N, CA, C and O of each residue as an XYZ file, in Angstrom:
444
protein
N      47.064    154.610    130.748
C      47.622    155.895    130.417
C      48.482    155.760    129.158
O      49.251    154.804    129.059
N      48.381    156.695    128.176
C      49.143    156.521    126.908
C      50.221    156.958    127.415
O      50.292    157.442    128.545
N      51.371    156.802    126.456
C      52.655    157.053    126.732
C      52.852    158.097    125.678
O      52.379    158.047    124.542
N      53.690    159.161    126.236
C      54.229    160.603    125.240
C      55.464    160.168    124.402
O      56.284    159.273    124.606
N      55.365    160.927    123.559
C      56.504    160.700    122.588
C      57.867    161.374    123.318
O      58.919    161.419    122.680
N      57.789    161.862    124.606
C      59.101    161.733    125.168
C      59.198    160.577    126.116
O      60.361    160.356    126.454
N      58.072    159.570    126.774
C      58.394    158.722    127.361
C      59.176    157.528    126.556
O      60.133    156.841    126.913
N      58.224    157.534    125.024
C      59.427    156.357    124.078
C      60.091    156.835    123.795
O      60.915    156.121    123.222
N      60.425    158.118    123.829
C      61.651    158.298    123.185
C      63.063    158.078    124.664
O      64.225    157.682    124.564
N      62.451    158.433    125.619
C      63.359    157.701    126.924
C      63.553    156.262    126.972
O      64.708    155.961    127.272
N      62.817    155.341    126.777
C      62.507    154.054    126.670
C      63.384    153.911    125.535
O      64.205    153.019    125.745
N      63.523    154.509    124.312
C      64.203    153.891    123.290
C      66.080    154.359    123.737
O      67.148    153.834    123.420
N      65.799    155.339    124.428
C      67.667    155.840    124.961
C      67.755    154.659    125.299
O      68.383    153.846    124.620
N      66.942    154.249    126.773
C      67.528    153.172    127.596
C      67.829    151.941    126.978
O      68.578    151.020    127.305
N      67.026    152.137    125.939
C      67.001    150.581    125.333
C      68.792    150.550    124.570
O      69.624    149.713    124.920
N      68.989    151.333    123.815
C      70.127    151.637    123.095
C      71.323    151.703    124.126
O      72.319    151.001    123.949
N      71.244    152.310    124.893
C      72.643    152.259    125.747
C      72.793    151.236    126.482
O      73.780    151.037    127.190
N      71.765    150.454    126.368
C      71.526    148.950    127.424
C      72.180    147.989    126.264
O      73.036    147.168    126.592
N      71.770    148.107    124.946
C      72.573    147.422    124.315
C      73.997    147.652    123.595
O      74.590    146.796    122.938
N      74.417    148.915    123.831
C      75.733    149.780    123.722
C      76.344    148.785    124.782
O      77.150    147.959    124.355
N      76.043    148.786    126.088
C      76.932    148.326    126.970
C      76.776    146.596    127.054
O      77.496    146.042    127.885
N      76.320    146.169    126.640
C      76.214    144.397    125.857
C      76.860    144.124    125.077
O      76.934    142.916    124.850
N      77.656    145.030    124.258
C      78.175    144.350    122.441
C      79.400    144.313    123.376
O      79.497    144.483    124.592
N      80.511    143.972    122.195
C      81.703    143.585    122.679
C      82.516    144.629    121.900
O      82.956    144.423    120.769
N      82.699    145.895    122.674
C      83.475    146.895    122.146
C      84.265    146.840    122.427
O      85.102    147.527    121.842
N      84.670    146.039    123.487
C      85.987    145.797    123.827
C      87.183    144.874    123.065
O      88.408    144.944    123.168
N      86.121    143.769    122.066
C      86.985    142.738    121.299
C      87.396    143.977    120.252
O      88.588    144.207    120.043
N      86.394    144.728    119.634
C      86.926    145.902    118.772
C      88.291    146.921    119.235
O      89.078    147.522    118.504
N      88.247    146.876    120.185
C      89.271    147.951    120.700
C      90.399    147.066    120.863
O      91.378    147.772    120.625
N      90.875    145.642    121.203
C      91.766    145.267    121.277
C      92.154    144.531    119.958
O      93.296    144.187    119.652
N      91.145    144.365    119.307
C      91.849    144.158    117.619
C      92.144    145.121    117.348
O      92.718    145.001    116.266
N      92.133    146.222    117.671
C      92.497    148.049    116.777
C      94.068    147.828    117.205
O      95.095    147.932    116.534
N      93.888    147.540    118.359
C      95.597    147.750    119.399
C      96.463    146.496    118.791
O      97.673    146.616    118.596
N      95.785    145.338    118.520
C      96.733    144.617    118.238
C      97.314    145.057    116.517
O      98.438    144.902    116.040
N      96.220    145.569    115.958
C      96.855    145.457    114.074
C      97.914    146.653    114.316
O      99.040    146.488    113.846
N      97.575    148.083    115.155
C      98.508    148.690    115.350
C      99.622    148.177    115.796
O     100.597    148.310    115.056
N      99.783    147.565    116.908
C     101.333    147.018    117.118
C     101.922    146.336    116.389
O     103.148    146.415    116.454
N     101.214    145.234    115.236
C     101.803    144.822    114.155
C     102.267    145.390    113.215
O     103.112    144.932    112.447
N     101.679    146.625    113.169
C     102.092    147.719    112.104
C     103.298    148.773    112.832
O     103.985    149.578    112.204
N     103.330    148.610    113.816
C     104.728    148.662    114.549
C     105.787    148.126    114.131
O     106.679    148.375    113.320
N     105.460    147.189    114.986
C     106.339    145.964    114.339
C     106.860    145.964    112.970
O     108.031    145.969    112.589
N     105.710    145.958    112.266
C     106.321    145.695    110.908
C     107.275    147.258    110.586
O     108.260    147.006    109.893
N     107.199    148.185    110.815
C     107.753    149.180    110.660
C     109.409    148.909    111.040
O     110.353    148.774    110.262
N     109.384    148.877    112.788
C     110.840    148.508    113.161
C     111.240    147.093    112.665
O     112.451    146.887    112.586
N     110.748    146.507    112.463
C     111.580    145.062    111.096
C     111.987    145.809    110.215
O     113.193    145.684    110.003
N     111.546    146.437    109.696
C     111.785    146.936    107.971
C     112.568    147.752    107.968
O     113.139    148.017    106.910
N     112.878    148.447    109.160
C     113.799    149.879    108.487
C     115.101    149.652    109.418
O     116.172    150.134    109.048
N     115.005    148.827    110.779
C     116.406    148.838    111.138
C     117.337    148.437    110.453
O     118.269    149.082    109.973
N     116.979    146.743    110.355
C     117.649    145.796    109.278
C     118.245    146.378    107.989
O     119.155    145.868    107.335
N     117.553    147.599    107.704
C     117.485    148.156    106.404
C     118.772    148.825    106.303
O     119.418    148.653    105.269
N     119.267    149.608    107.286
C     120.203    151.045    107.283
C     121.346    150.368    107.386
O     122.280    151.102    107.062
N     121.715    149.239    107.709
C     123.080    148.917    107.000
C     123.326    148.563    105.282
O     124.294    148.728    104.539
N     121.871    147.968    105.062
C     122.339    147.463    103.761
C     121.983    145.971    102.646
O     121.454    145.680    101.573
N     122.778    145.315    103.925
C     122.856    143.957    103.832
C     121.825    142.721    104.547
O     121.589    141.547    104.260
N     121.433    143.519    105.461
C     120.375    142.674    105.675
C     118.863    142.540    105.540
O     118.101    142.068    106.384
N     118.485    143.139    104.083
C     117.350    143.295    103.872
C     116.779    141.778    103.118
O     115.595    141.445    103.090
N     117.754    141.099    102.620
C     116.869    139.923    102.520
C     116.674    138.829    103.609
O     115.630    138.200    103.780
N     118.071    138.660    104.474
C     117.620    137.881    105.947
C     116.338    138.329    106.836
O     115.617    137.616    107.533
N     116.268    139.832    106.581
C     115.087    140.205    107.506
C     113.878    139.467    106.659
O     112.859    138.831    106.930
N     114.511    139.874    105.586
C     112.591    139.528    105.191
C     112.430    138.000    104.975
O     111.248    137.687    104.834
N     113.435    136.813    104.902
C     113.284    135.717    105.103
C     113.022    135.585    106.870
O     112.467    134.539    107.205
N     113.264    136.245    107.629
C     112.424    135.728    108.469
C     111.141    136.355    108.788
O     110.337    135.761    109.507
N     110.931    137.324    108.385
C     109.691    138.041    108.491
C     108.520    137.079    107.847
O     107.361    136.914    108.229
N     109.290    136.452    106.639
C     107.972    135.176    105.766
C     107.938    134.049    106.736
O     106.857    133.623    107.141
N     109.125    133.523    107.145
C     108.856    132.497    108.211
C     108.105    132.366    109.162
O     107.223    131.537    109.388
N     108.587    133.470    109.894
C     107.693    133.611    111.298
C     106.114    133.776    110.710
O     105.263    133.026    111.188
N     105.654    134.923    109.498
C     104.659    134.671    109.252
C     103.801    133.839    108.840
O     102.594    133.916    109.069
N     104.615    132.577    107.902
C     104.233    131.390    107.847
C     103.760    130.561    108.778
O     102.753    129.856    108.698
N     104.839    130.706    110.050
C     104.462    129.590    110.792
C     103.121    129.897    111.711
O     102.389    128.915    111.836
N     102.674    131.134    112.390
C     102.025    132.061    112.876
C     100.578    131.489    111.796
O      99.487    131.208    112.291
N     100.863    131.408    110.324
C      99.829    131.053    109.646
C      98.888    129.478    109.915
O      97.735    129.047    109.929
N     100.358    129.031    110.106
C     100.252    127.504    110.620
C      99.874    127.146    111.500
O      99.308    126.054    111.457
N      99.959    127.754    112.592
C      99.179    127.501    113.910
C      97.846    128.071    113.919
O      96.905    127.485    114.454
N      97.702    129.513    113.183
C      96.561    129.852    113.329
C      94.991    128.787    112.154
O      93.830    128.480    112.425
N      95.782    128.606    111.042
C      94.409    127.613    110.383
C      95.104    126.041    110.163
O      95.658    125.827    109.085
N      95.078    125.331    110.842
C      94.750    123.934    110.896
C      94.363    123.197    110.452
O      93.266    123.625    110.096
N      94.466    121.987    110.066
C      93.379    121.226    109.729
C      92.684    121.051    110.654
O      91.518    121.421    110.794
N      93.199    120.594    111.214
C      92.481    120.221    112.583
C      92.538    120.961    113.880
O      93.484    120.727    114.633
N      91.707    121.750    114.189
C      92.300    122.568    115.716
C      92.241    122.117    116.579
O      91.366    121.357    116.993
N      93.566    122.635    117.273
C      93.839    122.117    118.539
C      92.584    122.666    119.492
O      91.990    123.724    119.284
N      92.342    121.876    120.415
C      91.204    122.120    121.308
C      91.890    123.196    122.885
O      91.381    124.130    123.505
N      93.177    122.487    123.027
C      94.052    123.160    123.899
C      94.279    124.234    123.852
O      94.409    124.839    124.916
N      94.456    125.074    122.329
C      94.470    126.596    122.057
C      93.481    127.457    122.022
O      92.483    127.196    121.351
N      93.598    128.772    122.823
C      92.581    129.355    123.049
C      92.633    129.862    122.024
O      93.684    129.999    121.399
N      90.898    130.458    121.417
C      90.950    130.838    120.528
C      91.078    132.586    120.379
O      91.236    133.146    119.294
N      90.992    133.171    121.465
C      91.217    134.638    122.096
C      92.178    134.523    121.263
O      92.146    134.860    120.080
N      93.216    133.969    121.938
C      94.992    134.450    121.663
C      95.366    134.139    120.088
O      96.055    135.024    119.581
N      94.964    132.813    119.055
C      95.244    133.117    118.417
C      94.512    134.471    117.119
O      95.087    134.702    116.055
N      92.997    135.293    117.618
C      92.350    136.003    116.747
C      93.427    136.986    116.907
O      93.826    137.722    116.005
N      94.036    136.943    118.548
C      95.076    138.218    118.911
C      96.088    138.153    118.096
O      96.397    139.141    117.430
N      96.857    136.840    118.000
C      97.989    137.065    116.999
C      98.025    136.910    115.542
O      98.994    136.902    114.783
N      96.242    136.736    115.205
C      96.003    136.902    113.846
C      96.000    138.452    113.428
O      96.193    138.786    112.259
N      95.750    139.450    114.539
C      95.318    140.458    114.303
C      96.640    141.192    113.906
O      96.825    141.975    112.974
N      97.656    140.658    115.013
C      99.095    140.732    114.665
C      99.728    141.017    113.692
O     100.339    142.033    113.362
N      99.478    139.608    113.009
C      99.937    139.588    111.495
C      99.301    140.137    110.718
O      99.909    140.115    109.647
N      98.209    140.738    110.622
C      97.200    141.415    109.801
C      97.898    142.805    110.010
O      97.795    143.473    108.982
N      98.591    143.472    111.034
C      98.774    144.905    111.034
C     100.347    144.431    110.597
O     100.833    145.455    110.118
N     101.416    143.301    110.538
C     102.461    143.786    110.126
C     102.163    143.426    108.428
O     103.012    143.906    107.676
N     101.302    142.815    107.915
C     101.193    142.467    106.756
C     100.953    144.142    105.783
O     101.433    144.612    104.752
N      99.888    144.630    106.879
C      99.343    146.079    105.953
C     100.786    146.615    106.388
O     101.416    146.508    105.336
N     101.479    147.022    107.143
C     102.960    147.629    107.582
C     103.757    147.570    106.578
O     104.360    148.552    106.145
N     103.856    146.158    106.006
C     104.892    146.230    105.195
C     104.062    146.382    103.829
O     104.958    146.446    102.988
N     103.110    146.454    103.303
C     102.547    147.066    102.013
C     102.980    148.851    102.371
O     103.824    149.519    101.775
N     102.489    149.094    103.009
C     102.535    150.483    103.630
C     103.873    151.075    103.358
O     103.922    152.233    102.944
N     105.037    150.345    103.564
C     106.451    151.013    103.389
C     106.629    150.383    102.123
O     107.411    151.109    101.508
N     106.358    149.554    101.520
C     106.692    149.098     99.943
C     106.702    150.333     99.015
O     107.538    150.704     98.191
N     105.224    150.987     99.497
C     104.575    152.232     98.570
C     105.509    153.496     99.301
O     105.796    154.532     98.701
N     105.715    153.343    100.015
C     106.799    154.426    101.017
C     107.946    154.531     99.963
O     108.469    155.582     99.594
N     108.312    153.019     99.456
C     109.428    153.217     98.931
C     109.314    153.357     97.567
O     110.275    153.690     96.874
N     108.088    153.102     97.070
C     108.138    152.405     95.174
C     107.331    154.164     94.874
O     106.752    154.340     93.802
N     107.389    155.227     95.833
C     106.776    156.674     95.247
C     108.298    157.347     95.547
O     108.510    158.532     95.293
């Protein structure tokens, strides 16, 4: 029996939502959540520290630190085998949303 151009075209749904629910939309959705909270983050770093005055260069010396070191653990020479690699893409994603955060308020401030 031939098949109708609505039976492939059913066959091709199933096929598509069979592989909709296979990908990993979920690693997508929790990198979205993590660059946002970094871009949080980077927001409340930048502007509390800010409203007195005086502590806008301590903040941002540790804002380079911590991001340094965060850098340091995440590329290696050598990787640790002990570290999962989940957690650090998570706290790469981290630093990726406070990095755009603080470009983001630079231009906030330099318009």
């Amino acid at each position: 029996m031939n098949k109708t151009k609505l039976a492939q075209w059913v066959q091709c749904f199933i096929y598509r939502i069979s592989n909709t629910c296979n990908t990993k939309i979920n690693t997508l959705s929790l990198s979205i959540l993590y660059m946002l909270l970094g871009f949080f983050i980077s927001n409340a770093l930048s502007t509390i520290p800010g409203q007195t005055g005086d502590w806008g260069i301590i903040a941002a010396a540790i804002i380079v630190t911590v991001y340094e070191r965060i850098s340091q653990y995440t590329y290696p020479l050598d990787f640790k085998k002990g570290v999962s690699q989940v957690f650090v893409n998570r706290i790469n994603y981290i630093k990726i949303g406070i990095l755009y955060g603080l470009f983001v308020d630079a231009f906030k401030l330099g318009s």
